């Protein structure tokens, strides 16, 4: 086993919000955020953060109590995050477009003392709060104290019974020396996992974890600098987006573009051309959609110097075509909610499309076989990670905590393989792996081969059971615009199978192909293969 690189410790008293506000104190007039409605300087960010922190304390919300943030990506989101952290209160950002049942569960699970919501979502969230109290009263005979409802942005929150976010900012700011003296390892914020195999898990992170993702990945790998303008299609409510648009730019004083709307190719192109960001953070499905769009801007119309990708494996063909068009590399990597951000990544000038790259210095990686022993080079195994940004636990879930957090190691649930050059390649989630003809087949490998075909926009591969009880490889394929009309689907089915046979071992080609208009995805852009399996079972 290799020895992890030595990492100096942080002081025991460490508050991430205080840390970044102090880092940027001399940048009072520097532009911090640009959203769809305003431009915010670092001085304004500091002032509004302190006012929001003071307002939360004035509402009698105490340190270590939770507030739920169901907010769109506007300047109010970083203010809410920093304000809560500065006061020692624990922010819990969630997807504002979640189904009602998930919102209800999260409010109850984290025992939120306040819910900060974007006004466009406030009716749903307000209803969820009322249901949470009715459920608690029915189940326990009493309900917890009603959380404060704080409504942000541009509609009239008074009509919904909430406190206007803007009115809280009229509170006098927290004095400079009144920030919460939190411990570096103290509970700082939660992120909920995607919950693809059950209820979402409340993943608890510390103040130090935010620091380490910037110190180990943002500066050494991305080379992010004060002069950069960054834009993340991934939203602030989940781990990848939180680093991209919050932790990383604040750690160096860069400028961040925030987008409230859904990240369609059209919306992304608009920001790339209008604001000319230098770093763009996307996901594979978005990159594929951008390249297929007739609105794709010329390389000269944008100012990109670097892009990143996470959430799913980036197909080799997508990465190469993007770089050929924009003359800009995409650094594909893998991170997780449990590790907070990317821990294996490609590097500028050393990109190997089709792989996740090499371990980020400061993280140690092991691939283990089914017996828990180190897997041989070239063999698929379970991915384990060790590093300083690992979460502390899952809230109220000891069994799941013990399964995932094993001493210094975190078991990711991903299957990986490493080659002789030290590049790691994603083989799929552990529960997505297929065994065909007695041999493991990575759905990612088959998907990557299909993506090389000129007719395929995106695809997902699952295993299905035939009448003899044998596993068959089944591909669900979204064709590029116009391909349905230009191709006979029966002929294209045969052509795609032959195409994959020419690229992979014979047992790996998809025995069945279904053409669909879209693939089921999470809010973070990950393909939900379990839904495809369920769909097949009901056919």
Coordinates of C-alpha atoms in Angstrom, one line a residue:
X1 CA 0.0 0.0 0.0
X2 CA 1.4 3.4 -0.9
X3 CA 1.9 6.1 1.6
X4 CA -0.5 9.1 1.2
X5 CA 1.2 12.5 0.8
X6 CA 1.7 14.4 4.0
X7 CA -1.0 17.0 4.4
X8 CA -0.5 19.8 7.0
X9 CA -3.3 20.3 9.4
X10 CA -5.6 23.2 9.8
X11 CA -5.9 25.1 13.1
X12 CA -8.5 23.6 15.5
X13 CA -10.5 26.9 15.3
X14 CA -11.5 27.1 11.7
X15 CA -14.7 28.6 10.1
X16 CA -14.7 28.3 6.4
X17 CA -17.0 31.4 5.9
X18 CA -14.7 33.5 8.0
X19 CA -11.7 32.1 6.2
X20 CA -12.9 33.1 2.7
X21 CA -14.2 36.5 3.8
X22 CA -10.9 37.3 5.2
X23 CA -9.1 36.1 2.1
X24 CA -11.1 38.4 0.0
X25 CA -11.3 41.5 2.2
X26 CA -8.9 43.4 0.0
X27 CA -11.1 42.6 -3.1
X28 CA -13.9 44.9 -1.9
X29 CA -14.7 46.2 -5.4
X30 CA -13.9 43.0 -7.3
X31 CA -16.8 41.3 -9.0
X32 CA -17.7 38.1 -7.1
X33 CA -21.0 36.9 -8.7
X34 CA -23.1 37.6 -11.8
X35 CA -26.5 36.1 -11.8
X36 CA -29.5 36.7 -14.1
X37 CA -30.5 39.9 -12.2
X38 CA -27.5 41.5 -10.5
X39 CA -23.7 41.8 -10.2
X40 CA -22.3 41.4 -6.7
X41 CA -18.9 42.6 -5.5
X42 CA -16.9 40.9 -2.8
X43 CA -17.6 43.8 -0.5
X44 CA -21.3 43.3 -1.0
X45 CA -21.0 39.6 -0.5
X46 CA -19.2 40.2 2.8
X47 CA -21.8 42.7 4.0
X48 CA -24.8 40.6 3.0
X49 CA -23.3 37.5 4.5
X50 CA -22.8 39.2 7.9
X51 CA -26.3 40.6 7.8
X52 CA -27.9 37.2 7.0
X53 CA -25.8 35.5 9.7
X54 CA -27.1 38.1 12.2
X55 CA -30.7 37.7 11.0
X56 CA -30.6 33.9 11.5
X57 CA -29.3 34.3 15.1
X58 CA -32.0 37.0 15.7
X59 CA -34.6 34.3 14.7
X60 CA -33.2 32.3 17.6
X61 CA -31.7 29.7 15.4
X62 CA -28.8 28.3 17.3
X63 CA -25.3 27.0 16.2
X64 CA -25.4 23.4 14.8
X65 CA -29.2 23.6 14.1
X66 CA -30.1 23.1 10.4
X67 CA -31.6 25.4 7.8
X68 CA -32.8 23.9 4.5
X69 CA -31.9 25.8 1.3
X70 CA -34.3 25.0 -1.5
X71 CA -33.0 27.8 -3.8
X72 CA -32.2 28.5 -7.4
X73 CA -28.7 29.6 -8.3
X74 CA -28.8 33.4 -7.6
X75 CA -26.5 35.6 -5.5
X76 CA -28.7 34.9 -2.5
X77 CA -27.6 31.3 -2.5
X78 CA -23.9 32.0 -1.6
X79 CA -25.1 34.6 0.9
X80 CA -27.3 32.0 2.6
X81 CA -24.5 29.4 2.6
X82 CA -21.8 31.7 3.9
X83 CA -24.2 33.4 6.4
X84 CA -25.2 30.1 8.0
X85 CA -21.6 28.9 8.2
X86 CA -20.4 32.1 9.7
X87 CA -23.0 31.8 12.4
X88 CA -22.1 28.2 13.1
X89 CA -25.6 27.2 11.7
X90 CA -25.7 24.2 9.4
X91 CA -27.0 24.8 5.8
X92 CA -28.5 21.9 4.0
X93 CA -28.8 22.8 0.2
X94 CA -31.3 20.7 -1.8
X95 CA -32.6 20.5 -5.3
X96 CA -35.5 23.1 -5.4
X97 CA -37.3 20.9 -8.0
X98 CA -37.5 17.8 -5.9
X99 CA -40.8 15.8 -5.7
X100 CA -42.9 16.8 -2.7
X101 CA -42.3 13.5 -0.9
X102 CA -38.5 14.1 -0.9
X103 CA -38.9 17.7 0.4
X104 CA -41.2 16.5 3.1
X105 CA -38.7 13.8 4.1
X106 CA -35.7 16.2 4.2
X107 CA -37.5 18.8 6.2
X108 CA -38.4 16.2 8.8
X109 CA -35.1 14.3 8.6
X110 CA -32.8 17.3 9.2
X111 CA -35.3 19.0 11.6
X112 CA -34.9 22.3 9.8
X113 CA -35.4 25.4 11.9
X114 CA -35.8 27.5 8.7
X115 CA -36.4 26.8 5.1
X116 CA -35.1 29.3 2.6
X117 CA -36.8 28.9 -0.8
X118 CA -36.9 30.6 -4.1
X119 CA -40.3 32.2 -4.6
X120 CA -41.0 30.2 -7.8
X121 CA -40.8 27.0 -5.6
X122 CA -42.3 28.4 -2.5
X123 CA -45.9 27.1 -2.9
X124 CA -44.6 23.5 -3.1
X125 CA -42.2 23.9 -0.2
X126 CA -44.8 25.6 2.0
X127 CA -47.1 22.7 1.3
X128 CA -44.3 20.3 2.2
X129 CA -43.8 22.1 5.5
X130 CA -47.4 21.9 6.4
X131 CA -47.5 18.2 5.6
X132 CA -44.4 17.6 7.7
X133 CA -46.1 19.0 10.7
X134 CA -49.3 17.2 10.1
X135 CA -47.4 13.9 9.7
X136 CA -45.4 14.6 13.0
X137 CA -48.6 15.4 14.9
X138 CA -50.3 12.3 13.6
X139 CA -47.3 10.0 14.3
X140 CA -46.0 11.4 17.6
X141 CA -49.0 13.3 19.0
X142 CA -47.1 16.6 18.7
X143 CA -45.2 18.5 16.0
X144 CA -41.8 20.2 16.3
X145 CA -41.6 23.9 16.3
X146 CA -42.7 25.4 13.0
X147 CA -39.6 26.4 10.9
X148 CA -39.2 29.9 9.7
X149 CA -40.0 30.3 6.0
X150 CA -37.7 32.7 4.2
X151 CA -38.6 33.5 0.6
X152 CA -35.9 34.8 -1.8
X153 CA -35.9 36.6 -5.2
X154 CA -38.4 38.6 -7.1
X155 CA -42.0 37.6 -6.4
X156 CA -44.0 38.8 -3.4
X157 CA -43.2 36.5 -0.5
X158 CA -45.6 38.2 1.9
X159 CA -48.5 36.6 -0.1
X160 CA -47.1 33.2 0.8
X161 CA -46.6 34.0 4.5
X162 CA -42.8 33.9 4.4
X163 CA -40.1 36.4 5.5
X164 CA -38.6 38.2 2.5
X165 CA -34.9 37.4 2.1
X166 CA -34.3 41.1 1.3
X167 CA -35.9 42.2 4.6
X168 CA -33.5 40.0 6.6
X169 CA -30.6 41.8 5.0
X170 CA -31.8 45.0 6.7
X171 CA -30.6 43.5 10.0
X172 CA -27.4 45.0 11.3
X173 CA -24.4 43.0 10.2
X174 CA -22.7 40.5 12.5
X175 CA -19.6 42.3 14.0
X176 CA -16.3 41.4 12.5
X177 CA -15.2 39.5 15.5
X178 CA -18.5 37.7 16.2
X179 CA -18.1 34.8 13.9
X180 CA -18.7 31.3 15.3
X181 CA -15.4 29.8 16.6
X182 CA -16.1 26.4 15.0
X183 CA -13.7 23.5 15.0
X184 CA -12.2 22.4 11.7
X185 CA -13.9 19.0 12.1
X186 CA -17.2 20.4 13.4
X187 CA -20.4 19.7 11.5
X188 CA -20.6 22.5 8.9
X189 CA -23.2 21.5 6.2
X190 CA -25.1 18.6 4.8
X191 CA -25.6 17.3 1.3
X192 CA -28.2 14.7 0.4
X193 CA -27.2 11.8 -1.8
X194 CA -29.2 11.1 -4.9
X195 CA -31.1 8.3 -3.2
X196 CA -31.1 6.1 -6.3
X197 CA -31.5 3.0 -4.1
X198 CA -33.7 4.3 -1.4
X199 CA -34.2 7.4 0.7
X200 CA -31.5 10.1 0.2
X201 CA -28.8 10.0 2.8
X202 CA -27.9 13.1 4.8
X203 CA -24.1 13.3 4.2
X204 CA -22.5 15.5 7.0
X205 CA -19.4 17.5 6.1
X206 CA -17.0 19.7 8.1
X207 CA -15.6 23.2 7.7
X208 CA -12.2 21.7 6.8
X209 CA -13.7 19.6 4.0
X210 CA -14.5 22.7 2.0
X211 CA -11.0 24.0 2.4
X212 CA -9.4 20.7 1.3
X213 CA -11.2 20.4 -2.0
X214 CA -9.9 23.8 -3.0
X215 CA -6.4 23.2 -1.7
X216 CA -6.0 19.8 -3.4
X217 CA -8.0 20.1 -6.6
X218 CA -9.0 23.6 -7.5
X219 CA -5.6 25.3 -7.3
X220 CA -3.2 22.4 -8.2
X221 CA -5.2 20.7 -10.9
X222 CA -7.5 23.4 -12.3
X223 CA -5.0 26.1 -11.8
X224 CA -7.8 28.5 -10.9
X225 CA -6.8 32.1 -10.4
X226 CA -8.2 35.4 -9.4
X227 CA -8.5 36.5 -13.0
X228 CA -10.7 33.5 -14.0
X229 CA -14.4 33.8 -14.7
X230 CA -16.1 30.5 -13.9
X231 CA -19.4 29.1 -14.9
X232 CA -20.9 25.8 -13.7
X233 CA -23.9 24.2 -15.4
X234 CA -23.9 21.9 -12.3
X235 CA -26.0 23.6 -9.6
X236 CA -24.8 24.7 -6.2
X237 CA -27.1 22.3 -4.4
X238 CA -24.9 19.3 -5.0
X239 CA -21.3 18.5 -4.4
X240 CA -19.8 19.0 -7.8
X241 CA -21.6 22.4 -8.3
X242 CA -20.9 23.5 -4.8
X243 CA -17.1 23.3 -5.4
X244 CA -17.3 24.8 -8.9
X245 CA -19.4 27.9 -8.1
X246 CA -18.8 28.4 -4.4
X247 CA -15.7 26.9 -2.8
X248 CA -13.2 27.2 -5.6
X249 CA -13.8 30.8 -6.8
X250 CA -14.1 32.1 -3.3
X251 CA -10.7 30.5 -2.4
X252 CA -8.9 32.6 -5.0
X253 CA -11.1 35.7 -5.5
X254 CA -12.4 34.7 -9.0
X255 CA -15.7 35.8 -10.5
X256 CA -18.6 33.3 -10.8
X257 CA -21.6 33.3 -13.2
X258 CA -24.8 31.8 -11.7
X259 CA -27.7 30.6 -13.8
X260 CA -31.1 30.0 -12.3
X261 CA -32.7 28.2 -15.3
X262 CA -32.1 24.6 -16.5
X263 CA -28.8 24.1 -18.2
X264 CA -29.9 23.5 -21.8
X265 CA -27.3 23.9 -24.6
X266 CA -29.1 27.2 -25.6
X267 CA -28.9 28.6 -22.0
X268 CA -25.2 27.6 -21.7
X269 CA -24.2 29.0 -25.1
X270 CA -25.8 32.3 -24.1
X271 CA -23.6 32.7 -21.0
X272 CA -20.5 31.4 -22.7
X273 CA -20.8 34.1 -25.4
X274 CA -22.1 36.9 -23.2
X275 CA -19.9 36.6 -20.1
X276 CA -17.0 34.8 -21.7
X277 CA -16.0 32.5 -18.8
X278 CA -12.6 31.0 -18.8
X279 CA -13.5 27.8 -16.9
X280 CA -16.7 25.9 -17.6
X281 CA -17.9 22.9 -15.5
X282 CA -20.3 20.5 -17.3
X283 CA -21.5 16.9 -17.4
X284 CA -21.2 14.4 -20.2
X285 CA -24.9 14.6 -21.4
X286 CA -24.7 18.3 -21.6
X287 CA -21.4 18.2 -23.6
X288 CA -23.0 15.7 -26.0
X289 CA -26.1 17.9 -26.4
X290 CA -23.9 21.0 -27.0
X291 CA -22.0 19.3 -29.8
X292 CA -25.2 18.2 -31.4
X293 CA -26.9 21.6 -31.3
X294 CA -27.1 23.7 -34.4
X295 CA -26.5 26.7 -32.2
X296 CA -23.0 25.6 -31.3
X297 CA -20.9 28.8 -31.2
X298 CA -17.5 29.1 -32.9
X299 CA -14.4 28.8 -30.8
X300 CA -13.6 32.5 -31.4
X301 CA -16.9 33.4 -29.8
X302 CA -16.0 32.1 -26.4
X303 CA -13.0 32.5 -24.0
X304 CA -12.7 29.0 -22.6
X305 CA -9.2 27.9 -21.4
X306 CA -10.4 24.8 -19.5
X307 CA -13.5 22.6 -18.9
X308 CA -14.3 19.8 -16.5
X309 CA -16.7 16.9 -16.4
X310 CA -18.0 14.7 -13.7
X311 CA -21.2 12.8 -12.6
X312 CA -20.8 10.2 -15.4
X313 CA -17.9 8.9 -17.5
X314 CA -17.2 11.3 -20.4
X315 CA -17.3 9.3 -23.7
X316 CA -14.0 9.5 -25.5
X317 CA -15.6 10.7 -28.7
X318 CA -17.4 13.5 -27.0
X319 CA -14.2 14.8 -25.3
X320 CA -12.2 14.6 -28.6
X321 CA -14.9 16.4 -30.7
X322 CA -15.2 19.1 -28.1
X323 CA -11.5 19.8 -28.0
X324 CA -11.3 19.8 -31.8
X325 CA -14.0 22.4 -32.0
X326 CA -13.1 24.7 -29.1
X327 CA -9.4 24.0 -28.8
X328 CA -10.0 23.5 -25.1
X329 CA -9.5 20.3 -23.0
X330 CA -12.2 18.8 -20.8
X331 CA -10.7 17.4 -17.6
X332 CA -12.9 14.4 -16.9
X333 CA -12.8 13.1 -13.3
X334 CA -14.7 11.4 -10.6
X335 CA -15.9 12.7 -7.3
X336 CA -18.8 11.9 -4.9
X337 CA -21.0 13.4 -2.3
X338 CA -19.1 11.5 0.3
X339 CA -15.7 12.9 -0.8
X340 CA -17.3 16.3 -1.6
X341 CA -15.5 16.8 -5.0
X342 CA -13.1 15.2 -7.5
X343 CA -10.4 12.9 -6.3
X344 CA -9.3 11.3 -9.6
X345 CA -8.8 13.6 -12.5
X346 CA -7.2 14.2 -15.9
X347 CA -4.6 17.0 -15.9
X348 CA -4.1 19.8 -18.4
X349 CA -1.8 18.6 -21.1
X350 CA -2.1 15.0 -20.0
X351 CA -5.7 14.3 -20.9
X352 CA -6.5 10.7 -21.9
X353 CA -10.1 10.8 -23.0
X354 CA -12.1 7.6 -22.0
X355 CA -10.4 7.6 -18.6
X356 CA -11.0 9.5 -15.3
X357 CA -7.2 10.3 -15.1
X358 CA -5.0 9.8 -12.1
X359 CA -5.4 10.3 -8.4
X360 CA -5.4 14.0 -7.2
X361 CA -2.4 14.5 -5.0
X362 CA -3.5 14.3 -1.4
X363 CA -5.9 11.4 -2.1
X364 CA -4.9 7.7 -2.0
X365 CA -6.8 5.2 -4.2
X366 CA -7.1 1.5 -4.0
X367 CA -9.0 -0.9 -6.3
X368 CA -9.9 -4.1 -4.4
X369 CA -11.1 -7.5 -5.6
X370 CA -14.1 -9.4 -4.3
X371 CA -12.0 -10.6 -1.3
X372 CA -11.0 -7.1 -0.3
X373 CA -7.4 -7.5 -1.6
X374 CA -5.7 -5.1 -4.0
X375 CA -6.8 -6.0 -7.6
X376 CA -4.2 -6.7 -10.3
X377 CA -3.5 -4.0 -12.8
X378 CA -6.1 -4.3 -15.6
X379 CA -8.6 -6.1 -13.4
X380 CA -12.0 -4.5 -12.5
X381 CA -12.5 -4.0 -8.8
X382 CA -14.2 -1.8 -6.1
X383 CA -12.9 1.7 -5.7
X384 CA -11.8 2.9 -2.2
X385 CA -10.6 6.4 -1.4
X386 CA -8.7 8.0 1.4
X387 CA -8.4 11.8 1.7
X388 CA -9.0 14.8 4.0
X389 CA -12.3 15.9 2.4
X390 CA -14.2 12.7 3.4
X391 CA -17.6 13.2 5.0
X392 CA -18.0 12.5 8.7
X393 CA -21.1 10.3 8.6
X394 CA -24.6 9.8 7.3
X395 CA -27.1 11.4 9.7
X396 CA -29.1 8.9 11.7
X397 CA -27.8 6.0 9.6
X398 CA -25.1 4.0 11.5
X399 CA -25.3 0.9 9.4
X400 CA -24.8 2.8 6.1
X401 CA -22.1 4.9 7.7
X402 CA -20.2 1.8 8.7
X403 CA -20.6 0.3 5.3
X404 CA -19.3 3.3 3.4
X405 CA -16.8 4.9 5.9
X406 CA -14.3 2.1 6.8
X407 CA -11.6 3.5 9.0
X408 CA -9.6 5.9 6.9
X409 CA -11.2 4.6 3.7
X410 CA -14.4 5.4 1.9
X411 CA -16.0 2.7 -0.3
X412 CA -17.4 4.5 -3.3
X413 CA -19.7 1.9 -4.8
X414 CA -18.0 2.3 -8.2
X415 CA -16.1 -0.3 -10.2
X416 CA -12.8 0.8 -11.7
X417 CA -9.7 -0.5 -13.5
X418 CA -6.2 1.0 -13.6
X419 CA -3.7 0.5 -16.4
X420 CA 0.1 0.3 -16.4
X421 CA 0.4 4.1 -16.9
X422 CA -1.6 4.8 -13.7
X423 CA -4.8 6.0 -15.5
X424 CA -8.1 4.9 -13.9
X425 CA -11.1 4.0 -16.0
X426 CA -14.7 3.9 -14.8
X427 CA -16.4 0.5 -15.3
X428 CA -19.8 1.4 -13.8
X429 CA -21.6 1.4 -10.4
X430 CA -21.2 -1.9 -8.6
X431 CA -24.9 -2.7 -9.0
X432 CA -24.8 -1.9 -12.7
X433 CA -22.0 -4.4 -13.7
X434 CA -23.1 -7.2 -16.0
X435 CA -21.9 -10.8 -16.1
X436 CA -22.3 -12.1 -19.7
X437 CA -21.1 -15.6 -20.7
X438 CA -19.4 -15.8 -17.3
X439 CA -17.3 -12.6 -17.8
X440 CA -17.8 -9.2 -16.4
X441 CA -19.0 -6.5 -18.9
X442 CA -18.8 -2.8 -18.0
X443 CA -21.9 -1.0 -19.3
X444 CA -19.7 2.1 -19.6
X445 CA -17.4 0.3 -22.1
X446 CA -20.3 -0.7 -24.3
X447 CA -21.8 2.8 -24.1
X448 CA -18.5 4.4 -25.0
X449 CA -18.3 2.2 -28.1
X450 CA -21.9 3.1 -29.2
X451 CA -21.1 6.8 -28.6
X452 CA -18.5 6.6 -31.3
X453 CA -21.2 6.0 -33.9
X454 CA -22.2 9.1 -35.8
X455 CA -26.0 8.5 -35.3
X456 CA -25.9 8.2 -31.5
X457 CA -26.5 11.2 -29.2
X458 CA -26.5 9.3 -25.9
X459 CA -27.1 5.8 -24.6
X460 CA -27.4 3.6 -21.5
X461 CA -26.7 -0.1 -21.3
X462 CA -28.3 -2.5 -18.8
X463 CA -28.5 -6.2 -18.3
X464 CA -31.7 -8.1 -18.9
X465 CA -32.6 -11.7 -18.3
X466 CA -33.8 -13.8 -21.3
X467 CA -36.1 -16.8 -21.2
X468 CA -33.3 -19.2 -20.3
X469 CA -32.2 -17.0 -17.3
X470 CA -29.1 -15.7 -19.0
X471 CA -28.0 -12.1 -18.9
X472 CA -28.2 -10.2 -22.2
X473 CA -26.8 -6.7 -22.9
X474 CA -29.6 -4.2 -23.7
X475 CA -28.8 -0.7 -25.0
X476 CA -31.2 2.2 -24.8
X477 CA -30.2 4.8 -27.5
X478 CA -31.2 8.4 -28.1
X479 CA -30.4 9.3 -31.8
X480 CA -29.1 12.6 -32.9
X481 CA -31.7 15.0 -34.4
X482 CA -32.8 13.8 -37.9
X483 CA -31.5 10.3 -37.6
X484 CA -35.0 8.8 -37.1
X485 CA -36.0 10.1 -40.5
X486 CA -32.7 9.3 -42.3
X487 CA -32.3 5.7 -41.0
X488 CA -34.4 2.6 -41.1
X489 CA -34.4 1.6 -37.4
X490 CA -34.2 -2.1 -38.2
X491 CA -31.2 -1.5 -40.4
X492 CA -29.6 0.8 -37.9
X493 CA -30.1 -1.8 -35.1
X494 CA -28.1 -4.3 -37.1
X495 CA -25.5 -1.6 -38.1
X496 CA -24.9 -0.6 -34.4
X497 CA -24.5 -4.2 -33.3
X498 CA -22.0 -4.8 -36.0
X499 CA -20.2 -1.5 -35.2
X500 CA -19.7 -2.5 -31.5
X501 CA -18.6 -6.0 -32.5
X502 CA -15.8 -4.4 -34.5
X503 CA -14.6 -2.5 -31.4
X504 CA -15.1 -4.8 -28.4
X505 CA -14.9 -8.5 -27.6
X506 CA -17.8 -10.5 -29.2
X507 CA -19.7 -11.2 -25.9
X508 CA -20.0 -7.5 -25.1
X509 CA -22.1 -6.2 -28.0
X510 CA -25.8 -5.3 -27.2
X511 CA -28.1 -8.2 -28.0
X512 CA -31.1 -5.8 -27.8
X513 CA -31.4 -2.2 -28.8
X514 CA -34.3 0.1 -27.9
X515 CA -34.5 3.6 -29.5
X516 CA -35.9 6.2 -27.1
X517 CA -36.5 10.0 -27.2
X518 CA -34.7 10.6 -23.9
X519 CA -33.0 8.8 -21.0
X520 CA -34.1 9.1 -17.3
X521 CA -31.7 11.2 -15.4
X522 CA -31.2 12.7 -11.9
X523 CA -31.1 16.4 -11.4
X524 CA -27.3 16.2 -11.6
X525 CA -27.4 14.6 -15.1
X526 CA -26.6 11.0 -14.1
X527 CA -28.4 8.4 -16.1
X528 CA -30.8 6.3 -13.9
X529 CA -30.2 2.8 -15.2
X530 CA -32.3 1.4 -12.4
X531 CA -35.3 3.0 -14.0
X532 CA -34.5 1.4 -17.3
X533 CA -34.3 -2.0 -15.6
X534 CA -37.6 -1.4 -14.0
X535 CA -39.1 -0.4 -17.3
X536 CA -37.9 -3.6 -19.0
X537 CA -39.3 -5.7 -16.2
X538 CA -42.8 -4.1 -16.8
X539 CA -42.7 -4.6 -20.6

